[in-house]
mmCIF file of C-alpha atoms and ligand atoms in Angstrom:
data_model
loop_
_atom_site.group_PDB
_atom_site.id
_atom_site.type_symbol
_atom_site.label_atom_id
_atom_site.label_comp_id
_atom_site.label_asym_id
_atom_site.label_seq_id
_atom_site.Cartn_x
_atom_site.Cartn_y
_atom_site.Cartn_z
ATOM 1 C CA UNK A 30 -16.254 26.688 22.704
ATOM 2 C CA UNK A 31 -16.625 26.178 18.970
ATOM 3 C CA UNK A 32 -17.116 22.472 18.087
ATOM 4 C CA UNK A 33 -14.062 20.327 16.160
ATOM 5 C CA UNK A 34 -17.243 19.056 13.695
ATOM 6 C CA UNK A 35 -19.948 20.488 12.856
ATOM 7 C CA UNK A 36 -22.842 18.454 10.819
ATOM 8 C CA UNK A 37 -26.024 20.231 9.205
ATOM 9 C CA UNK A 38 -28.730 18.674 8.085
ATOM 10 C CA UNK A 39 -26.580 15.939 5.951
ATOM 11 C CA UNK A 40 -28.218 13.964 3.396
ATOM 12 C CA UNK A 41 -26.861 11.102 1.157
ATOM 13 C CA UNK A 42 -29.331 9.419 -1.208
ATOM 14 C CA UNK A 43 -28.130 6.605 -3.274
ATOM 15 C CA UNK A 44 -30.076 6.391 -7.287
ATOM 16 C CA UNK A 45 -31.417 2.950 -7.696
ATOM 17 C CA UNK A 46 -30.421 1.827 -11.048
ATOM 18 C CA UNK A 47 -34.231 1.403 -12.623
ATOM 19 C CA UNK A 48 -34.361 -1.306 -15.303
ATOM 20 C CA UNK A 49 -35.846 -0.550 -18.558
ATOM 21 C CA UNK A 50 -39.736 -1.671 -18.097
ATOM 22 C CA UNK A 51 -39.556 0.989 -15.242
ATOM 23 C CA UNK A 52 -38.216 4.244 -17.104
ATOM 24 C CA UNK A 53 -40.803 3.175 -20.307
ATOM 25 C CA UNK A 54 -43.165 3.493 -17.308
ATOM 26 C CA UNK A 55 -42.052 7.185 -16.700
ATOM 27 C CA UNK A 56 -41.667 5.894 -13.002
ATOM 28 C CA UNK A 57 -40.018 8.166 -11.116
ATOM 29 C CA UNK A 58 -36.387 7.870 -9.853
ATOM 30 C CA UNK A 59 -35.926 5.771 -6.249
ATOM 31 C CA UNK A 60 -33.287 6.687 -4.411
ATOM 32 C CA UNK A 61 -32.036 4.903 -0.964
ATOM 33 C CA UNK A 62 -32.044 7.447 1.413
ATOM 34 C CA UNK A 63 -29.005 6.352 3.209
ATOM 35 C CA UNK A 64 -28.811 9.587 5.440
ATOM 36 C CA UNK A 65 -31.962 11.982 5.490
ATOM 37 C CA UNK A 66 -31.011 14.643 7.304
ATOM 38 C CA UNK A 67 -28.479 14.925 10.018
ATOM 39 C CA UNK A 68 -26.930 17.279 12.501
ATOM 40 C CA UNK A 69 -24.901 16.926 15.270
ATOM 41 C CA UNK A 70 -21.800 18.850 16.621
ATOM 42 C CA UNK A 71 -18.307 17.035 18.350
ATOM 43 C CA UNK A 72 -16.441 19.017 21.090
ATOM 44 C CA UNK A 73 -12.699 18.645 21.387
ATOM 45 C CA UNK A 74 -11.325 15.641 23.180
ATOM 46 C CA UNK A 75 -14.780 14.425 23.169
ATOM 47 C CA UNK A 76 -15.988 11.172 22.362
ATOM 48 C CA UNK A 77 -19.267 11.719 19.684
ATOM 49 C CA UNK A 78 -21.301 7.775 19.546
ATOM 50 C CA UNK A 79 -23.528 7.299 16.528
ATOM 51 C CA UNK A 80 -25.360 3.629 17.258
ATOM 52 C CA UNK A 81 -27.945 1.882 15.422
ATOM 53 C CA UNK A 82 -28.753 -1.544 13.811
ATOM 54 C CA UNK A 83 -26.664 -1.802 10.135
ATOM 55 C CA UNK A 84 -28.648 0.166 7.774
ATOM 56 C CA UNK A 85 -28.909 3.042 9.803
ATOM 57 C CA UNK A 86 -26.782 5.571 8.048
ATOM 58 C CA UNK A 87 -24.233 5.715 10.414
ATOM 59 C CA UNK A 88 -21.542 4.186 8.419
ATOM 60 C CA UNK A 89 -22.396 6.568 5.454
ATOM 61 C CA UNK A 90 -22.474 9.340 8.297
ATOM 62 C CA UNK A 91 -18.472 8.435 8.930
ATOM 63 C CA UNK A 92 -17.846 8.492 5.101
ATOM 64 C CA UNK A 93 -19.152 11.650 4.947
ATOM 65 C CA UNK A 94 -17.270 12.968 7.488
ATOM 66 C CA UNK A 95 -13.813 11.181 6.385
ATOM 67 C CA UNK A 96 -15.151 12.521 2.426
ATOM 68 C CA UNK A 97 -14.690 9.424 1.358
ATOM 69 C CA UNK A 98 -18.357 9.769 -0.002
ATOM 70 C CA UNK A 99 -19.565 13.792 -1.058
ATOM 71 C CA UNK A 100 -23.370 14.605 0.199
ATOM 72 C CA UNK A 101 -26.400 15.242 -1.219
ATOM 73 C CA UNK A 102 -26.857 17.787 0.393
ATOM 74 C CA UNK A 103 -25.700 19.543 3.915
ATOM 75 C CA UNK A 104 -22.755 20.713 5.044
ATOM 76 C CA UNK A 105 -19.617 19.547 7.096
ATOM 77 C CA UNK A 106 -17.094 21.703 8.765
ATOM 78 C CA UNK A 107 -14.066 21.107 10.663
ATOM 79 C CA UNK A 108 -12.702 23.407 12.971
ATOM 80 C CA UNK A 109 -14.928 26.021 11.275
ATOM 81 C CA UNK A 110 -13.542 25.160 7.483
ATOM 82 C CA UNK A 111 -16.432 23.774 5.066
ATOM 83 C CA UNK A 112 -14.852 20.851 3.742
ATOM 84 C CA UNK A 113 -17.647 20.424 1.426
ATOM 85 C CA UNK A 114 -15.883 23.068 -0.463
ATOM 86 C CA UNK A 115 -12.750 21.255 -0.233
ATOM 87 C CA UNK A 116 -11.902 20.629 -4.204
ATOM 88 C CA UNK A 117 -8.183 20.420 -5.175
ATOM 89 C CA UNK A 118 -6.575 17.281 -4.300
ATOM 90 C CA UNK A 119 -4.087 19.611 -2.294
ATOM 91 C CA UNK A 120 -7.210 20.632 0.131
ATOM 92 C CA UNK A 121 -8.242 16.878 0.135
ATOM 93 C CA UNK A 122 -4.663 15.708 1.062
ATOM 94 C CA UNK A 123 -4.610 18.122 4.077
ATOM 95 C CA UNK A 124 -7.938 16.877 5.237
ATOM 96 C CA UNK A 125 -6.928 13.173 5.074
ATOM 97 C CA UNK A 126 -4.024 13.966 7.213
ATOM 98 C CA UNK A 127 -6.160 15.774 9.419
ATOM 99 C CA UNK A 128 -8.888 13.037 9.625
ATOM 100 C CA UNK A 129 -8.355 9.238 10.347
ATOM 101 C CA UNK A 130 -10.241 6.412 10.264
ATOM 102 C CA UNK A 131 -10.224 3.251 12.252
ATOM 103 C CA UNK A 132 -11.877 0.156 10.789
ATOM 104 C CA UNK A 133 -13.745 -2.478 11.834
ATOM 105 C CA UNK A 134 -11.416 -5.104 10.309
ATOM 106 C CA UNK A 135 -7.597 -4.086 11.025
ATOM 107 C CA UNK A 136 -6.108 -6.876 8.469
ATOM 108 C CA UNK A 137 -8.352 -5.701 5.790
ATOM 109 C CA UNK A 138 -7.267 -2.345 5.904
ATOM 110 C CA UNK A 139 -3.670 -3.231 6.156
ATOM 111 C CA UNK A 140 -1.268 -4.469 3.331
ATOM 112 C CA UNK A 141 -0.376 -8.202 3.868
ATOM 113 C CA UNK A 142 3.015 -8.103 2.573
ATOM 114 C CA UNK A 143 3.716 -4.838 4.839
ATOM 115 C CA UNK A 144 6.215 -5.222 7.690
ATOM 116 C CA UNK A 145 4.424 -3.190 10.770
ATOM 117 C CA UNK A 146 7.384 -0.733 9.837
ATOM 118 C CA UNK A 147 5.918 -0.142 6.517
ATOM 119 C CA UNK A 148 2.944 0.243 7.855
ATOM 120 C CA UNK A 149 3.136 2.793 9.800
ATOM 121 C CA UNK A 150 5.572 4.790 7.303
ATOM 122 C CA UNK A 151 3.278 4.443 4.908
ATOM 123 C CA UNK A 152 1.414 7.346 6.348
ATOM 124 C CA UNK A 153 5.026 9.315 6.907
ATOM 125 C CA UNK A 154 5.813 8.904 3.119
ATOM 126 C CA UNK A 155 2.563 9.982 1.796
ATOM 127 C CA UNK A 156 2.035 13.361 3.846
ATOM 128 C CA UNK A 157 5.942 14.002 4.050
ATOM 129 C CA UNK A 158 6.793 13.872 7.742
ATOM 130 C CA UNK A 159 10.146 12.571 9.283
ATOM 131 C CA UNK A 160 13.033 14.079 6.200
ATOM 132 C CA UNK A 161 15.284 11.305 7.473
ATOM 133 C CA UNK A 162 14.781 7.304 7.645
ATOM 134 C CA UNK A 163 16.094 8.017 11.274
ATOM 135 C CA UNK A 164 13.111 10.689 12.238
ATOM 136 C CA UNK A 165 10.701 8.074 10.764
ATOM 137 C CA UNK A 166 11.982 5.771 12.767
ATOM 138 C CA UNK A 167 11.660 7.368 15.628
ATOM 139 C CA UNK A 168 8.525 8.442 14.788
ATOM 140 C CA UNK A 169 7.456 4.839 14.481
ATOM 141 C CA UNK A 170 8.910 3.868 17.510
ATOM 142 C CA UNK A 171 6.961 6.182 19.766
ATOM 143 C CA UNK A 172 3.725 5.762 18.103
ATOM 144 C CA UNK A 173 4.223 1.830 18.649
ATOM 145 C CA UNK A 174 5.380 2.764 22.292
ATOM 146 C CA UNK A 175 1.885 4.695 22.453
ATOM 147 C CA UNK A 176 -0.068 1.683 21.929
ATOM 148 C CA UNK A 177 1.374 -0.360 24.090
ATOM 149 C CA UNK A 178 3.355 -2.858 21.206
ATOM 150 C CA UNK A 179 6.743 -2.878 23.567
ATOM 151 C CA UNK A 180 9.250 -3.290 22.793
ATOM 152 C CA UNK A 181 8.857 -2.133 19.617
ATOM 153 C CA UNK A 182 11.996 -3.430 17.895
ATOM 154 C CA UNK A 183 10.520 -7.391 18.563
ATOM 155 C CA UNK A 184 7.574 -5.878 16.487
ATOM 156 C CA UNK A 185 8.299 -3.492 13.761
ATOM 157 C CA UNK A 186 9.768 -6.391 11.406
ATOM 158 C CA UNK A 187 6.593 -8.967 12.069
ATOM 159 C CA UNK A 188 4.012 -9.196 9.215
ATOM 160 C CA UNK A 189 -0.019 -8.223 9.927
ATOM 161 C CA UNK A 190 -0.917 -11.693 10.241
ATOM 162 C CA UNK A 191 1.707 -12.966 13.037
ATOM 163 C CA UNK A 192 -0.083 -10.536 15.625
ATOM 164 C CA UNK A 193 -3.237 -11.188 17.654
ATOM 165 C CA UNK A 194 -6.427 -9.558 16.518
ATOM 166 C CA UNK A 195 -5.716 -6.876 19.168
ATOM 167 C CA UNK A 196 -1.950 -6.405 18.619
ATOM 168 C CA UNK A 197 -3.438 -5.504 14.726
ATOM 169 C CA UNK A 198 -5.804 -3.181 15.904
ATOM 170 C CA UNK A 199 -3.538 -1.638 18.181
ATOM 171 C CA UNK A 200 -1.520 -0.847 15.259
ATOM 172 C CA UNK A 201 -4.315 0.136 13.383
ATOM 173 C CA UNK A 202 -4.383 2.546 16.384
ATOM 174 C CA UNK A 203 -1.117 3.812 15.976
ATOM 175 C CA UNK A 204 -1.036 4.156 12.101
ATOM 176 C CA UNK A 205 -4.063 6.804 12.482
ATOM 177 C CA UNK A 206 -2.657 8.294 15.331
ATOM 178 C CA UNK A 207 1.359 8.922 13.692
ATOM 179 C CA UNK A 208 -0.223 11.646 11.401
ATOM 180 C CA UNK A 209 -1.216 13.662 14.869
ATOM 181 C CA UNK A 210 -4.612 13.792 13.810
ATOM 182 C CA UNK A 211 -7.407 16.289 15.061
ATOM 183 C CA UNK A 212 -10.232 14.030 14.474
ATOM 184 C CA UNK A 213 -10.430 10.133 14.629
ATOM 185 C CA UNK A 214 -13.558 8.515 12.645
ATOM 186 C CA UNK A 215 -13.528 5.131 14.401
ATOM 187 C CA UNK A 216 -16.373 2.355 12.840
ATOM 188 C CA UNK A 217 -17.361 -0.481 15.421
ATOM 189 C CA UNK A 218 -13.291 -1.060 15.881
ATOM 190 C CA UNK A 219 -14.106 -3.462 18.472
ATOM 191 C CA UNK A 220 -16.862 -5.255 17.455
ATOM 192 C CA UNK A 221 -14.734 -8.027 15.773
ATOM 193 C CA UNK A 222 -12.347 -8.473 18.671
ATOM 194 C CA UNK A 223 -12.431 -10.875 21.400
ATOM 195 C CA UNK A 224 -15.011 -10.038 24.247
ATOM 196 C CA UNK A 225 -11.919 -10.065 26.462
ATOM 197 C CA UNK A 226 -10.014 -7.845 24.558
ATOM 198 C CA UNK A 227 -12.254 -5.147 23.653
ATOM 199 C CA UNK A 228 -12.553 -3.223 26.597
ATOM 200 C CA UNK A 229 -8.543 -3.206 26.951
ATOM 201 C CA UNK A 230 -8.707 -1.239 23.478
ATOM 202 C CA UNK A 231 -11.271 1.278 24.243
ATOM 203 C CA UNK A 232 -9.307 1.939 27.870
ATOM 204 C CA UNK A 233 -6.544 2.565 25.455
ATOM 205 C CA UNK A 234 -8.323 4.645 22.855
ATOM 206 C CA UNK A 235 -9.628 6.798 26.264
ATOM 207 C CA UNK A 236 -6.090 7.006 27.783
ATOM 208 C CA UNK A 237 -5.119 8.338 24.000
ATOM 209 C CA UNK A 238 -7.613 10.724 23.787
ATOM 210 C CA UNK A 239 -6.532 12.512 27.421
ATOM 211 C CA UNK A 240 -2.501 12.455 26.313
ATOM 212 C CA UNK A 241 -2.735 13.455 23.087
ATOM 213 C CA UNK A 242 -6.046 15.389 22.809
ATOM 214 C CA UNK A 243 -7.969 13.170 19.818
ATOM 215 C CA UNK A 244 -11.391 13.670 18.991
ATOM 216 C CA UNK A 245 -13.567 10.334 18.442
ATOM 217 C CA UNK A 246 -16.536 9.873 16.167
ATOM 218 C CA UNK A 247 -17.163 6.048 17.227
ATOM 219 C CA UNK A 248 -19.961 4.338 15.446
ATOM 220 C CA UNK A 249 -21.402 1.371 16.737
ATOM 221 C CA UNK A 250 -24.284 -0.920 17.156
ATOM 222 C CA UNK A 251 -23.618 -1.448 20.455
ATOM 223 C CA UNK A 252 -24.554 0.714 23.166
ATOM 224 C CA UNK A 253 -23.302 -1.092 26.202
ATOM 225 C CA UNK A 254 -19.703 -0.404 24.827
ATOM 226 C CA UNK A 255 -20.593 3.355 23.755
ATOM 227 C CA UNK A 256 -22.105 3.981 27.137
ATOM 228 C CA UNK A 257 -18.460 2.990 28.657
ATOM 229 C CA UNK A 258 -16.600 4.978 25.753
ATOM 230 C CA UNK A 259 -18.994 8.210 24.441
ATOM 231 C CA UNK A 260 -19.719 11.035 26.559
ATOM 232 C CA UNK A 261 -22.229 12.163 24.025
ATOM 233 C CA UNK A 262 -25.062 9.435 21.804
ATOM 234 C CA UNK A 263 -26.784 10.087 19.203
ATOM 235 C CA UNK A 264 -29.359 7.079 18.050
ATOM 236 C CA UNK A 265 -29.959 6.270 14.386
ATOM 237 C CA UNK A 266 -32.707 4.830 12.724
ATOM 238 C CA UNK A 267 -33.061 4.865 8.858
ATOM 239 C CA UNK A 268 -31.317 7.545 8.351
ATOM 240 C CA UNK A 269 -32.165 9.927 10.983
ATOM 241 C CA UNK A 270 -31.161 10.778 14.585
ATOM 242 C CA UNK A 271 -34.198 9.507 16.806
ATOM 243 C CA UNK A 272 -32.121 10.672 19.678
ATOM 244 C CA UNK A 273 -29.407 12.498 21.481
ATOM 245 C CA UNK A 274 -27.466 13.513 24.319
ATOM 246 C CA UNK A 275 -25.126 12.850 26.799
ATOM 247 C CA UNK A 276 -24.297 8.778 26.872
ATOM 248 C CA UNK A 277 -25.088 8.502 30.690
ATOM 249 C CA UNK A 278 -28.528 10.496 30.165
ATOM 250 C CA UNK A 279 -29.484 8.390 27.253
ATOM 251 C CA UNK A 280 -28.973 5.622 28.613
ATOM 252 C CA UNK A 281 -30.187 6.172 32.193
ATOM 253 C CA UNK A 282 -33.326 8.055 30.556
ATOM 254 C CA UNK A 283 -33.939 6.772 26.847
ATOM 255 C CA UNK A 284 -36.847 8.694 25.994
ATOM 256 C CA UNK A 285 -37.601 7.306 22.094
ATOM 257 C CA UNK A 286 -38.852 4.258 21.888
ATOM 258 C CA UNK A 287 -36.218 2.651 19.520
ATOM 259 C CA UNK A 288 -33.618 3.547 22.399
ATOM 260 C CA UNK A 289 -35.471 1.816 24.790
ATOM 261 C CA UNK A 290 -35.771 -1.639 22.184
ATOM 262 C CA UNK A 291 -32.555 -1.452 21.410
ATOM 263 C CA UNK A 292 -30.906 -1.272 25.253
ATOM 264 C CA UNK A 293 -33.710 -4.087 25.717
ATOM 265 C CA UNK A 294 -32.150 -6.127 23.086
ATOM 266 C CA UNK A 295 -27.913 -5.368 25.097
ATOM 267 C CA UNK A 296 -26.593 -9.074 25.164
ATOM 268 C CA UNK A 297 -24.956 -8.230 28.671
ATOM 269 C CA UNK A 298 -27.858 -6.529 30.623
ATOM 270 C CA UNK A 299 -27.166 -3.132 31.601
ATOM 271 C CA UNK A 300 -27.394 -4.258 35.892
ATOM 272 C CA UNK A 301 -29.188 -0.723 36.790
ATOM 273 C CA UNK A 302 -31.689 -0.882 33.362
ATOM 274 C CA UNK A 303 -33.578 -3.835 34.595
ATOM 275 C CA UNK A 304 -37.060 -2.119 34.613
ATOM 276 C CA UNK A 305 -36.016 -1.345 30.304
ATOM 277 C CA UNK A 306 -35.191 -4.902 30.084
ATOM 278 C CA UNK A 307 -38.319 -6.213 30.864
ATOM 279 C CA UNK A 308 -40.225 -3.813 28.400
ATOM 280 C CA UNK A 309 -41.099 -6.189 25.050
ATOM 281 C CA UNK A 310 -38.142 -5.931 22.533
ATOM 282 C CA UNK A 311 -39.299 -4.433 18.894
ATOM 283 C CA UNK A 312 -40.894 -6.111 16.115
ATOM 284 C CA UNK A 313 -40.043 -7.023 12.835
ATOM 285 C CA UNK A 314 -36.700 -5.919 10.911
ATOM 286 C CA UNK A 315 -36.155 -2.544 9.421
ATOM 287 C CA UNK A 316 -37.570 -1.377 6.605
ATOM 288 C CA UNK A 317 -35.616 -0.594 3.887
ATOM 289 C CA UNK A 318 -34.490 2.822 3.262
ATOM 290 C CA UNK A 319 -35.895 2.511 -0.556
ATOM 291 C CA UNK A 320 -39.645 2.688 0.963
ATOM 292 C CA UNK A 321 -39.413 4.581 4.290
ATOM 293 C CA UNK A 322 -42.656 4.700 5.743
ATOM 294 C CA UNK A 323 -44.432 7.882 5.894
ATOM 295 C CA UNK A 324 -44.946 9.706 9.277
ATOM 296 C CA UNK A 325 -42.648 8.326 11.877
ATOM 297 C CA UNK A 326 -40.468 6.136 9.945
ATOM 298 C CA UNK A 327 -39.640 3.810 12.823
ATOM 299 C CA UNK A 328 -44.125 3.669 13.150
ATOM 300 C CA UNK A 329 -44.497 0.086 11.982
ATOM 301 C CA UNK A 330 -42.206 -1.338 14.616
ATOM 302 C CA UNK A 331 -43.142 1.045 17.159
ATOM 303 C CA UNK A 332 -44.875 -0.558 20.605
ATOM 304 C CA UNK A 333 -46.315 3.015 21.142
ATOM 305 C CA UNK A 334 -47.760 3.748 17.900
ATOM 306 C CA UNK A 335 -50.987 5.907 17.597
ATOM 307 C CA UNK A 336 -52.794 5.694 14.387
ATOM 308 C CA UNK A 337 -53.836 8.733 12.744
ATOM 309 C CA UNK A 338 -50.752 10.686 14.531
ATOM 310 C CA UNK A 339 -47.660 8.389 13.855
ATOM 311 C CA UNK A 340 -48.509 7.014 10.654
ATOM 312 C CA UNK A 341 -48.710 10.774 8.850
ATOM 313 C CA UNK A 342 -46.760 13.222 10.633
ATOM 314 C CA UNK A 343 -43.109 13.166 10.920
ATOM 315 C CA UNK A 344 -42.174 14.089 14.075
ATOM 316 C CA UNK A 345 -39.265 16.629 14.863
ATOM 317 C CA UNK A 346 -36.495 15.723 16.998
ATOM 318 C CA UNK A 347 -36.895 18.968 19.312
ATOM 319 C CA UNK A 348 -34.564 19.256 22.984
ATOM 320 C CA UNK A 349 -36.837 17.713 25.042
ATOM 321 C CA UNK A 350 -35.270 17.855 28.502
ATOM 322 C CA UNK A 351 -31.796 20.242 28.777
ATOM 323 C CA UNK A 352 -29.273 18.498 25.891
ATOM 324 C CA UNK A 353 -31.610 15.925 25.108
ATOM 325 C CA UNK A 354 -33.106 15.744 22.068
ATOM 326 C CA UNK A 355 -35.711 13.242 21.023
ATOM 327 C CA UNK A 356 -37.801 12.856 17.628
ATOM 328 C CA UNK A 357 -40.978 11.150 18.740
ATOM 329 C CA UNK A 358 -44.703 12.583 19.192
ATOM 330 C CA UNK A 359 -45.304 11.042 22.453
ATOM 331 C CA UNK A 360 -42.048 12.330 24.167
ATOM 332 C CA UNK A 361 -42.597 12.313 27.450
ATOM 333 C CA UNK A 362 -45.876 10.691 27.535
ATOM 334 C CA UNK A 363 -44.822 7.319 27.038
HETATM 335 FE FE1 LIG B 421 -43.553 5.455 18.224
HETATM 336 FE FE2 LIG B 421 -45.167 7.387 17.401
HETATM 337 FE FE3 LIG B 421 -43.006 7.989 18.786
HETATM 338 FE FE4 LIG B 421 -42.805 7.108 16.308
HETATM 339 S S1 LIG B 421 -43.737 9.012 16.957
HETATM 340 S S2 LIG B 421 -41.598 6.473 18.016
HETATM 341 S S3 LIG B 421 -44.475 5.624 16.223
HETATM 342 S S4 LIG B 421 -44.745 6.809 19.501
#
């Protein structure tokens, strides 16, 4: 089947502003190359994980894809349509009804002075759905009902800030979810919630995308929660995918050796990773993505790292077992 998204080779480079001494200098423009070259594709009803440490592009990936931010270069499409062509604010209008996002931080993204009604009519009023107060309503009601925030009349005239922190992300839920979206862009919208709490909202993100069919991009920096949630991974590291494939293979067979750091470096041990657990966590912090270092870019960190091969070629990430796709020289021999 065709894939809901489609990503080729993205790239987003942010311009450094240079001061003065450095353009008298002739010094050539720096950029931060946020995203360097991306591509991935998201079956229907699938869940699509993007994890790495902050500053791996993953977050700029999801703006991308939600065209909050336009690319460098690279294209997007959804359900076949380019939406890198997507110009009028018409075109944009139907995207953002098609696309949703889920945030980290539900009471940021929500309007304080919003009853929960208003918040999720909000949505109604802007794309024109429900022609009477009493469709909206209903509307509401079920999408409220969906989430689990029963009965919904005790809730639909609290404010934001007289729920829990998963009550507000449950409505966060909903809110994205009213428009009868095809694709959900959801970034780390657990990580701020209770430890108790969070896996209750990702069983209820799962259960959502069975009944209704929703498509997940969920980006995280923690792969103990996208191993429970993704069927498919895909590993960042400044910028790039170091690797891919399906969540259980990843994890049960991390082949790149920032995979293997990072499930070294889970808080709640993986039980059946011990043997990865014991291997020396990585080095150092990331580099930043003004001065990526040349060759393998994740070279100065690596445990594996052979001079005179790492340090000046970039490697490709090729399919190195079936699905499984891996951008380090020494795949397979490490
Ligand atoms: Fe490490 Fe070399 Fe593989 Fe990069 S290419 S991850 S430096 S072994």
């Amino acid at each position: 089947a065709e894939p809901i998204l489609k990503v080729v080779n993205l790239k987003k480079y942010f311009p450094i502003r240079r001061g003065l001494l450095a353009s008298l200098r002739g010094e050539s423009e720096k950029y931060v190359r946020a995203v360097d070259g991306v591509s991935f594709e998201v079956h229907k009803q699938e869940v699509f994980a993007l994890v790495g440490e902050s500053g791996c592009g993953k977050t700029t990936t999801g703006k991308l894809v939600m065209k909050l931010l336009e690319p460098t270069e690279g294209k997007i499409y959804l359900e076949g349509q380019d939406v890198t062509e997507l110009k009028t604010k018409e075109e944009i209008k139907a995207y953002r009804r098609k696309v949703q996002m889920i945030f980290q931080d539900p009471f940021s993204s929500m309007n304080p002075r919003f009853r929960i009604y208003d918040v999720l009519e909000e949505p109604l009023l802007i794309h024109g759905i429900g022609e009477t107060r009493a469709e909206r309503e209903e509307l509401i009601y079920k999408a409220l009902e969906m989430v689990k925030i029963v009965p919904p009349e005790d809730y639909v005239h609290r404010f934001p800030h007289m729920l829990s922190g998963g009550q507000r992300q449950r409505v966060a839920i909903a809110r994205a979810l009213i428009l009868n979206p095809t694709f959900i862009v959801a970034d780390e919208p657990v990580s701020m919630l209770d430890v108790s709490i969070r896996a209750e909202i990702l069983e209820l993100m799962k259960e959502l995308k069975e009944k209704m069919g929703v498509t997940y991009l969920y980006i995280t920096h923690d792969l103990s929660t996208a191993r429970y949630f993704a069927d498919w991974i895909a590993v960042m590291y400044l910028g790039r995918i170091v690797e891919m494939g399906p969540a259980k293979e990843v994890i049960d067979n991390p082949l790149h050796p920032y995979t293997r750091a990072l499930l070294a470096a889970v808080p709640e041990p993986i039980p059946e990773r011990k043997d990865i657990i014991k291997e020396v966590p990585i080095k150092g912090e990331v580099p930043s993505a003004v001065n990526i270092p040349p060759g393998c870019r994740f070279h100065p960190r690596c445990l594996y790292f052979k001079k005179g091969l790492c340090d000046v070629e970039h490697p490709k990430l090729v399919e190195h077992e079936h699905n499984h796709w891996v951008e380090c020289h020494l795949v397979g021999k490490i």
